[in-house]
PDB file of C-alpha atoms in Angstrom:
ATOM      1  CA  UNK A 143       0.000   0.000   0.000  1.00  0.00           C
ATOM      2  CA  UNK A 144       1.347   3.424  -0.988  1.00  0.00           C
ATOM      3  CA  UNK A 145       1.745   6.031   1.740  1.00  0.00           C
ATOM      4  CA  UNK A 146      -0.112   8.572  -0.418  1.00  0.00           C
ATOM      5  CA  UNK A 147      -2.263   7.766  -3.432  1.00  0.00           C
ATOM      6  CA  UNK A 148      -4.481   9.706  -5.836  1.00  0.00           C
ATOM      7  CA  UNK A 149      -6.936   7.694  -7.930  1.00  0.00           C
ATOM      8  CA  UNK A 150      -8.670   9.283 -10.937  1.00  0.00           C
ATOM      9  CA  UNK A 151      -8.827  12.700  -9.251  1.00  0.00           C
ATOM     10  CA  UNK A 152     -10.833  15.479 -10.936  1.00  0.00           C
ATOM     11  CA  UNK A 153     -10.610  18.947  -9.397  1.00  0.00           C
ATOM     12  CA  UNK A 154     -12.451  22.069 -10.529  1.00  0.00           C
ATOM     13  CA  UNK A 155     -12.265  25.809  -9.923  1.00  0.00           C
ATOM     14  CA  UNK A 156     -15.876  26.710 -10.595  1.00  0.00           C
ATOM     15  CA  UNK A 157     -16.459  25.425 -14.122  1.00  0.00           C
ATOM     16  CA  UNK A 158     -12.758  25.140 -14.914  1.00  0.00           C
ATOM     17  CA  UNK A 159     -11.660  21.500 -15.025  1.00  0.00           C
ATOM     18  CA  UNK A 160      -8.166  21.829 -13.507  1.00  0.00           C
ATOM     19  CA  UNK A 161      -7.247  18.176 -12.840  1.00  0.00           C
ATOM     20  CA  UNK A 162      -8.565  15.629 -15.311  1.00  0.00           C
ATOM     21  CA  UNK A 163      -8.191  12.178 -13.832  1.00  0.00           C
ATOM     22  CA  UNK A 164      -4.859  12.359 -11.976  1.00  0.00           C
ATOM     23  CA  UNK A 165      -3.553   9.082 -10.551  1.00  0.00           C
ATOM     24  CA  UNK A 166      -0.230   8.897  -8.708  1.00  0.00           C
ATOM     25  CA  UNK A 167       1.469   7.252  -5.743  1.00  0.00           C
ATOM     26  CA  UNK A 168       4.096   8.282  -3.228  1.00  0.00           C
ATOM     27  CA  UNK A 169       5.798   5.484  -1.306  1.00  0.00           C
ATOM     28  CA  UNK A 170       7.153   5.905   2.201  1.00  0.00           C
ATOM     29  CA  UNK A 171      10.676   7.360   2.160  1.00  0.00           C
ATOM     30  CA  UNK A 172      10.530   8.672  -1.411  1.00  0.00           C
ATOM     31  CA  UNK A 173      11.007  12.061  -2.978  1.00  0.00           C
ATOM     32  CA  UNK A 174       8.500  12.245  -5.833  1.00  0.00           C
ATOM     33  CA  UNK A 175       8.425  15.321  -8.041  1.00  0.00           C
ATOM     34  CA  UNK A 176       5.705  16.820 -10.227  1.00  0.00           C
ATOM     35  CA  UNK A 177       7.042  18.810 -13.162  1.00  0.00           C
ATOM     36  CA  UNK A 178       5.251  20.737 -15.885  1.00  0.00           C
ATOM     37  CA  UNK A 179       4.732  24.212 -17.256  1.00  0.00           C
ATOM     38  CA  UNK A 180       2.794  26.978 -15.504  1.00  0.00           C
ATOM     39  CA  UNK A 181      -0.894  26.127 -15.339  1.00  0.00           C
ATOM     40  CA  UNK A 182      -0.311  22.390 -15.760  1.00  0.00           C
ATOM     41  CA  UNK A 183      -2.008  21.600 -12.435  1.00  0.00           C
ATOM     42  CA  UNK A 184       0.980  21.013 -10.155  1.00  0.00           C
ATOM     43  CA  UNK A 185      -0.041  23.342  -7.327  1.00  0.00           C
ATOM     44  CA  UNK A 186      -3.685  22.293  -7.722  1.00  0.00           C
ATOM     45  CA  UNK A 187      -2.598  18.701  -7.109  1.00  0.00           C
ATOM     46  CA  UNK A 188      -1.035  19.741  -3.790  1.00  0.00           C
ATOM     47  CA  UNK A 189      -4.088  21.820  -2.864  1.00  0.00           C
ATOM     48  CA  UNK A 190      -6.289  18.813  -3.616  1.00  0.00           C
ATOM     49  CA  UNK A 191      -4.181  16.516  -1.431  1.00  0.00           C
ATOM     50  CA  UNK A 192      -4.166  18.969   1.473  1.00  0.00           C
ATOM     51  CA  UNK A 193      -7.940  19.465   1.315  1.00  0.00           C
ATOM     52  CA  UNK A 194      -7.873  23.134   0.321  1.00  0.00           C
ATOM     53  CA  UNK A 195      -9.499  22.371  -3.054  1.00  0.00           C
ATOM     54  CA  UNK A 196     -11.271  19.019  -2.625  1.00  0.00           C
ATOM     55  CA  UNK A 197     -11.825  16.872  -5.731  1.00  0.00           C
ATOM     56  CA  UNK A 198     -15.279  16.468  -7.251  1.00  0.00           C
ATOM     57  CA  UNK A 199     -14.413  12.963  -8.337  1.00  0.00           C
ATOM     58  CA  UNK A 200     -11.790  10.374  -7.396  1.00  0.00           C
ATOM     59  CA  UNK A 201     -10.008   9.489  -4.178  1.00  0.00           C
ATOM     60  CA  UNK A 202      -7.023  10.688  -2.160  1.00  0.00           C
ATOM     61  CA  UNK A 203      -5.763   8.195   0.427  1.00  0.00           C
ATOM     62  CA  UNK A 204      -3.107   8.382   3.144  1.00  0.00           C
ATOM     63  CA  UNK A 205      -1.988   4.965   4.404  1.00  0.00           C
ATOM     64  CA  UNK A 206      -5.128   3.543   2.818  1.00  0.00           C
ATOM     65  CA  UNK A 207      -7.464   6.001   4.573  1.00  0.00           C
ATOM     66  CA  UNK A 208      -9.510   8.380   2.441  1.00  0.00           C
ATOM     67  CA  UNK A 209      -8.700  12.014   3.159  1.00  0.00           C
ATOM     68  CA  UNK A 210     -10.458  13.710   0.228  1.00  0.00           C
ATOM     69  CA  UNK A 211     -13.718  14.206   2.105  1.00  0.00           C
ATOM     70  CA  UNK A 212     -12.383  15.769   5.306  1.00  0.00           C
ATOM     71  CA  UNK A 213     -11.541  19.422   6.093  1.00  0.00           C
ATOM     72  CA  UNK A 214      -8.032  20.731   5.455  1.00  0.00           C
ATOM     73  CA  UNK A 215      -7.186  21.172   9.152  1.00  0.00           C
ATOM     74  CA  UNK A 216      -7.940  17.491   9.775  1.00  0.00           C
ATOM     75  CA  UNK A 217      -5.707  16.526   6.844  1.00  0.00           C
ATOM     76  CA  UNK A 218      -2.926  18.408   8.658  1.00  0.00           C
ATOM     77  CA  UNK A 219      -3.682  16.466  11.846  1.00  0.00           C
ATOM     78  CA  UNK A 220      -3.234  13.210   9.921  1.00  0.00           C
ATOM     79  CA  UNK A 221       0.282  14.230   8.871  1.00  0.00           C
ATOM     80  CA  UNK A 222       0.039  15.983   5.490  1.00  0.00           C
ATOM     81  CA  UNK A 223       1.951  19.274   5.849  1.00  0.00           C
ATOM     82  CA  UNK A 224       2.624  21.831   3.141  1.00  0.00           C
ATOM     83  CA  UNK A 225       5.222  24.516   2.531  1.00  0.00           C
ATOM     84  CA  UNK A 226       3.157  26.663   0.152  1.00  0.00           C
ATOM     85  CA  UNK A 227       4.124  28.532  -2.983  1.00  0.00           C
ATOM     86  CA  UNK A 228       5.197  32.050  -2.046  1.00  0.00           C
ATOM     87  CA  UNK A 229       6.247  30.884   1.481  1.00  0.00           C
ATOM     88  CA  UNK A 230       3.339  32.604   3.305  1.00  0.00           C
ATOM     89  CA  UNK A 231       5.115  32.857   6.619  1.00  0.00           C
ATOM     90  CA  UNK A 232       3.648  35.079   9.342  1.00  0.00           C
ATOM     91  CA  UNK A 233       5.524  38.370   8.784  1.00  0.00           C
ATOM     92  CA  UNK A 234       4.661  39.898  12.178  1.00  0.00           C
ATOM     93  CA  UNK A 235       5.680  36.850  14.172  1.00  0.00           C
ATOM     94  CA  UNK A 236       9.270  35.988  15.060  1.00  0.00           C
ATOM     95  CA  UNK A 237      11.093  32.996  13.617  1.00  0.00           C
ATOM     96  CA  UNK A 238      10.467  31.096  16.855  1.00  0.00           C
ATOM     97  CA  UNK A 239       6.761  31.995  16.852  1.00  0.00           C
ATOM     98  CA  UNK A 240       6.404  30.931  13.203  1.00  0.00           C
ATOM     99  CA  UNK A 241       7.936  27.552  14.042  1.00  0.00           C
ATOM    100  CA  UNK A 242       5.695  27.204  17.089  1.00  0.00           C
ATOM    101  CA  UNK A 243       2.680  27.812  14.831  1.00  0.00           C
ATOM    102  CA  UNK A 244       3.797  24.806  12.775  1.00  0.00           C
ATOM    103  CA  UNK A 245       3.354  22.657  15.895  1.00  0.00           C
ATOM    104  CA  UNK A 246       0.006  24.229  16.821  1.00  0.00           C
ATOM    105  CA  UNK A 247      -2.055  21.051  16.321  1.00  0.00           C
ATOM    106  CA  UNK A 248       0.334  18.725  18.148  1.00  0.00           C
ATOM    107  CA  UNK A 249      -0.562  17.133  21.453  1.00  0.00           C
ATOM    108  CA  UNK A 250       2.941  15.857  22.302  1.00  0.00           C
ATOM    109  CA  UNK A 251       4.147  19.233  23.557  1.00  0.00           C
ATOM    110  CA  UNK A 252       7.212  17.744  25.293  1.00  0.00           C
ATOM    111  CA  UNK A 253       8.877  16.943  21.938  1.00  0.00           C
ATOM    112  CA  UNK A 254       8.400  20.353  20.333  1.00  0.00           C
ATOM    113  CA  UNK A 255      11.661  21.805  21.690  1.00  0.00           C
ATOM    114  CA  UNK A 256      13.712  18.912  20.290  1.00  0.00           C
ATOM    115  CA  UNK A 257      11.986  19.240  16.916  1.00  0.00           C
ATOM    116  CA  UNK A 258      12.796  22.939  16.854  1.00  0.00           C
ATOM    117  CA  UNK A 259      16.447  22.055  17.463  1.00  0.00           C
ATOM    118  CA  UNK A 260      16.215  19.647  14.518  1.00  0.00           C
ATOM    119  CA  UNK A 261      14.961  22.524  12.339  1.00  0.00           C
ATOM    120  CA  UNK A 262      17.837  24.712  13.556  1.00  0.00           C
ATOM    121  CA  UNK A 263      20.227  21.887  12.693  1.00  0.00           C
ATOM    122  CA  UNK A 264      18.906  21.871   9.124  1.00  0.00           C
ATOM    123  CA  UNK A 265      18.698  25.667   8.923  1.00  0.00           C
ATOM    124  CA  UNK A 266      21.419  27.252  11.132  1.00  0.00           C
ATOM    125  CA  UNK A 267      20.509  30.663   9.679  1.00  0.00           C
ATOM    126  CA  UNK A 268      17.113  30.449  11.394  1.00  0.00           C
ATOM    127  CA  UNK A 269      18.737  29.873  14.778  1.00  0.00           C
ATOM    128  CA  UNK A 270      20.771  33.053  14.257  1.00  0.00           C
ATOM    129  CA  UNK A 271      17.535  34.944  13.576  1.00  0.00           C
ATOM    130  CA  UNK A 272      15.278  33.220  16.085  1.00  0.00           C
ATOM    131  CA  UNK A 273      13.971  36.502  17.562  1.00  0.00           C
ATOM    132  CA  UNK A 274      13.674  38.335  14.239  1.00  0.00           C
ATOM    133  CA  UNK A 275      10.295  39.048  12.617  1.00  0.00           C
ATOM    134  CA  UNK A 276       9.512  36.811   9.654  1.00  0.00           C
ATOM    135  CA  UNK A 277       8.780  39.770   7.405  1.00  0.00           C
ATOM    136  CA  UNK A 278      12.321  41.108   7.798  1.00  0.00           C
ATOM    137  CA  UNK A 279      14.004  37.903   6.574  1.00  0.00           C
ATOM    138  CA  UNK A 280      15.473  37.528   3.101  1.00  0.00           C
ATOM    139  CA  UNK A 281      13.640  35.436   0.500  1.00  0.00           C
ATOM    140  CA  UNK A 282      15.897  32.461   1.099  1.00  0.00           C
ATOM    141  CA  UNK A 283      15.483  32.698   4.869  1.00  0.00           C
ATOM    142  CA  UNK A 284      11.704  32.912   4.499  1.00  0.00           C
ATOM    143  CA  UNK A 285      11.779  29.754   2.370  1.00  0.00           C
ATOM    144  CA  UNK A 286      13.802  27.997   5.069  1.00  0.00           C
ATOM    145  CA  UNK A 287      11.264  29.177   7.647  1.00  0.00           C
ATOM    146  CA  UNK A 288       8.300  27.934   5.578  1.00  0.00           C
ATOM    147  CA  UNK A 289       9.861  24.470   5.267  1.00  0.00           C
ATOM    148  CA  UNK A 290      10.886  24.476   8.933  1.00  0.00           C
ATOM    149  CA  UNK A 291       7.369  25.440  10.000  1.00  0.00           C
ATOM    150  CA  UNK A 292       5.935  22.489   8.039  1.00  0.00           C
ATOM    151  CA  UNK A 293       8.487  20.129   9.617  1.00  0.00           C
ATOM    152  CA  UNK A 294       7.342  21.204  13.081  1.00  0.00           C
ATOM    153  CA  UNK A 295       4.078  19.365  12.408  1.00  0.00           C
ATOM    154  CA  UNK A 296       5.998  16.058  12.059  1.00  0.00           C
ATOM    155  CA  UNK A 297       4.711  15.296   8.555  1.00  0.00           C
ATOM    156  CA  UNK A 298       4.157  11.812   7.217  1.00  0.00           C
ATOM    157  CA  UNK A 299       4.196  13.529   3.823  1.00  0.00           C
ATOM    158  CA  UNK A 300       5.788  16.935   3.251  1.00  0.00           C
ATOM    159  CA  UNK A 301       4.326  18.842   0.296  1.00  0.00           C
ATOM    160  CA  UNK A 302       6.778  21.393  -1.124  1.00  0.00           C
ATOM    161  CA  UNK A 303       5.378  23.901  -3.608  1.00  0.00           C
ATOM    162  CA  UNK A 304       8.033  25.734  -5.674  1.00  0.00           C
ATOM    163  CA  UNK A 305      10.709  25.954  -2.951  1.00  0.00           C
ATOM    164  CA  UNK A 306      13.252  27.552  -5.324  1.00  0.00           C
ATOM    165  CA  UNK A 307      10.974  30.293  -6.645  1.00  0.00           C
ATOM    166  CA  UNK A 308      12.644  33.704  -6.674  1.00  0.00           C
ATOM    167  CA  UNK A 309      15.892  32.512  -5.102  1.00  0.00           C
ATOM    168  CA  UNK A 310      19.449  33.152  -6.290  1.00  0.00           C
ATOM    169  CA  UNK A 311      21.134  30.086  -7.858  1.00  0.00           C
ATOM    170  CA  UNK A 312      23.479  29.560  -4.892  1.00  0.00           C
ATOM    171  CA  UNK A 313      20.493  29.500  -2.531  1.00  0.00           C
ATOM    172  CA  UNK A 314      18.561  27.141  -4.817  1.00  0.00           C
ATOM    173  CA  UNK A 315      21.367  24.603  -4.524  1.00  0.00           C
ATOM    174  CA  UNK A 316      21.417  25.023  -0.756  1.00  0.00           C
ATOM    175  CA  UNK A 317      17.639  24.513  -0.446  1.00  0.00           C
ATOM    176  CA  UNK A 318      17.743  21.362  -2.577  1.00  0.00           C
ATOM    177  CA  UNK A 319      20.608  19.927  -0.524  1.00  0.00           C
ATOM    178  CA  UNK A 320      18.532  20.516   2.612  1.00  0.00           C
ATOM    179  CA  UNK A 321      15.508  18.824   1.001  1.00  0.00           C
ATOM    180  CA  UNK A 322      17.731  15.773   0.404  1.00  0.00           C
ATOM    181  CA  UNK A 323      18.828  15.899   4.051  1.00  0.00           C
ATOM    182  CA  UNK A 324      15.207  16.079   5.245  1.00  0.00           C
ATOM    183  CA  UNK A 325      14.374  13.031   3.145  1.00  0.00           C
ATOM    184  CA  UNK A 326      17.438  11.121   4.370  1.00  0.00           C
ATOM    185  CA  UNK A 327      16.191  11.710   7.934  1.00  0.00           C
ATOM    186  CA  UNK A 328      13.019   9.788   7.036  1.00  0.00           C
ATOM    187  CA  UNK A 329      10.517  12.352   5.734  1.00  0.00           C
ATOM    188  CA  UNK A 330       8.563  11.460   2.582  1.00  0.00           C
ATOM    189  CA  UNK A 331       8.348  14.385   0.143  1.00  0.00           C
ATOM    190  CA  UNK A 332       6.109  15.347  -2.774  1.00  0.00           C
ATOM    191  CA  UNK A 333       7.855  18.180  -4.585  1.00  0.00           C
ATOM    192  CA  UNK A 334       6.364  20.626  -7.084  1.00  0.00           C
ATOM    193  CA  UNK A 335       9.117  22.555  -8.806  1.00  0.00           C
ATOM    194  CA  UNK A 336       9.534  24.736 -11.884  1.00  0.00           C
ATOM    195  CA  UNK A 337      13.271  23.978 -11.911  1.00  0.00           C
ATOM    196  CA  UNK A 338      12.836  20.493 -13.351  1.00  0.00           C
ATOM    197  CA  UNK A 339      16.562  19.824 -13.630  1.00  0.00           C
ATOM    198  CA  UNK A 340      17.135  20.344  -9.902  1.00  0.00           C
ATOM    199  CA  UNK A 341      13.972  18.465  -8.957  1.00  0.00           C
ATOM    200  CA  UNK A 342      14.857  15.402 -11.022  1.00  0.00           C
ATOM    201  CA  UNK A 343      18.371  15.561  -9.610  1.00  0.00           C
ATOM    202  CA  UNK A 344      17.157  14.765  -6.065  1.00  0.00           C
ATOM    203  CA  UNK A 345      13.906  12.838  -6.694  1.00  0.00           C
ATOM    204  CA  UNK A 346      13.449   9.075  -6.875  1.00  0.00           C
ATOM    205  CA  UNK A 347      10.509   9.243  -9.280  1.00  0.00           C
ATOM    206  CA  UNK A 348       8.621  11.881 -11.202  1.00  0.00           C
ATOM    207  CA  UNK A 349       5.381  12.679 -12.989  1.00  0.00           C
ATOM    208  CA  UNK A 350       4.985  15.131 -15.868  1.00  0.00           C
ATOM    209  CA  UNK A 351       1.751  17.130 -15.847  1.00  0.00           C
ATOM    210  CA  UNK A 352       0.279  18.812 -18.896  1.00  0.00           C
ATOM    211  CA  UNK A 353      -3.058  20.677 -18.836  1.00  0.00           C
ATOM    212  CA  UNK A 354      -4.316  18.762 -15.822  1.00  0.00           C
ATOM    213  CA  UNK A 355      -3.247  15.307 -16.932  1.00  0.00           C
ATOM    214  CA  UNK A 356      -0.241  13.094 -16.290  1.00  0.00           C
ATOM    215  CA  UNK A 357       1.472  12.474 -19.615  1.00  0.00           C
ATOM    216  CA  UNK A 358       4.639  10.738 -18.370  1.00  0.00           C
ATOM    217  CA  UNK A 359       5.800   8.942 -15.239  1.00  0.00           C
ATOM    218  CA  UNK A 360       9.093   7.175 -14.610  1.00  0.00           C
ATOM    219  CA  UNK A 361      12.170   7.141 -12.423  1.00  0.00           C
ATOM    220  CA  UNK A 362      13.748  10.569 -12.082  1.00  0.00           C
ATOM    221  CA  UNK A 363      16.833   9.351 -13.941  1.00  0.00           C
ATOM    222  CA  UNK A 364      14.771   8.062 -16.879  1.00  0.00           C
ATOM    223  CA  UNK A 365      12.770  11.284 -17.074  1.00  0.00           C
ATOM    224  CA  UNK A 366      15.928  13.400 -17.059  1.00  0.00           C
ATOM    225  CA  UNK A 367      17.203  11.332 -19.997  1.00  0.00           C
ATOM    226  CA  UNK A 368      13.886  11.459 -21.889  1.00  0.00           C
ATOM    227  CA  UNK A 369      14.248  13.537 -25.064  1.00  0.00           C
ATOM    228  CA  UNK A 370      10.782  15.086 -24.802  1.00  0.00           C
ATOM    229  CA  UNK A 371      11.361  16.091 -21.165  1.00  0.00           C
ATOM    230  CA  UNK A 372      14.796  17.474 -22.020  1.00  0.00           C
ATOM    231  CA  UNK A 373      13.412  19.703 -24.770  1.00  0.00           C
ATOM    232  CA  UNK A 374      10.257  20.826 -22.967  1.00  0.00           C
ATOM    233  CA  UNK A 375      11.434  21.234 -19.372  1.00  0.00           C
ATOM    234  CA  UNK A 376      15.220  20.993 -19.105  1.00  0.00           C
ATOM    235  CA  UNK A 377      16.169  23.571 -21.734  1.00  0.00           C
ATOM    236  CA  UNK A 378      18.080  21.113 -23.890  1.00  0.00           C
ATOM    237  CA  UNK A 379      17.920  21.013 -27.663  1.00  0.00           C
TER     238      UNK A 379
END
């Protein structure tokens, strides 16, 4: 049984048919990436999984349990945590307070301090700025904070939506190295990323989305060597 599975998922925004029968799996311990052009349905897939935009048809299951018919906050309680596109940290809260908000739904309060130290181990820059307001951080630091906040919820599946967006190349490499570290520590990751080359470089498997449908799925290595993928998404001729 897959840790996370979508079966024939159809999601709409009003009358707009955004996802047209998406089926995918994420196994425990994997990094799986969704690649595709803008408007392909990548972020909508994450929103559907997290319960923000529930599907009209199809199923989303976590460890075999359906989660597509429950409110988004209960999906979080079950262990599906998201670092959203655009970071969306709390600008008027400190770094520490932002991280504490990530643990808001947890009942095991005694472990929160050790998990915060884990986040500081992954992101030493955040420890240096622990008392600083989120809104005064750089773009890269805000991205670190958004991922750290999601980790504070102890995710079974971590959904990452465009973690490299707007970052300088040196920071992009740093963020992707940290994503690999998070995965190596046991966190399963579903990654949406415009930078397909970087995403396929750290993922185990990938899916290619095009106008709300999956048109290709394979190991990350095979996708990176696929001529169509290279021309359309990797900038190779």
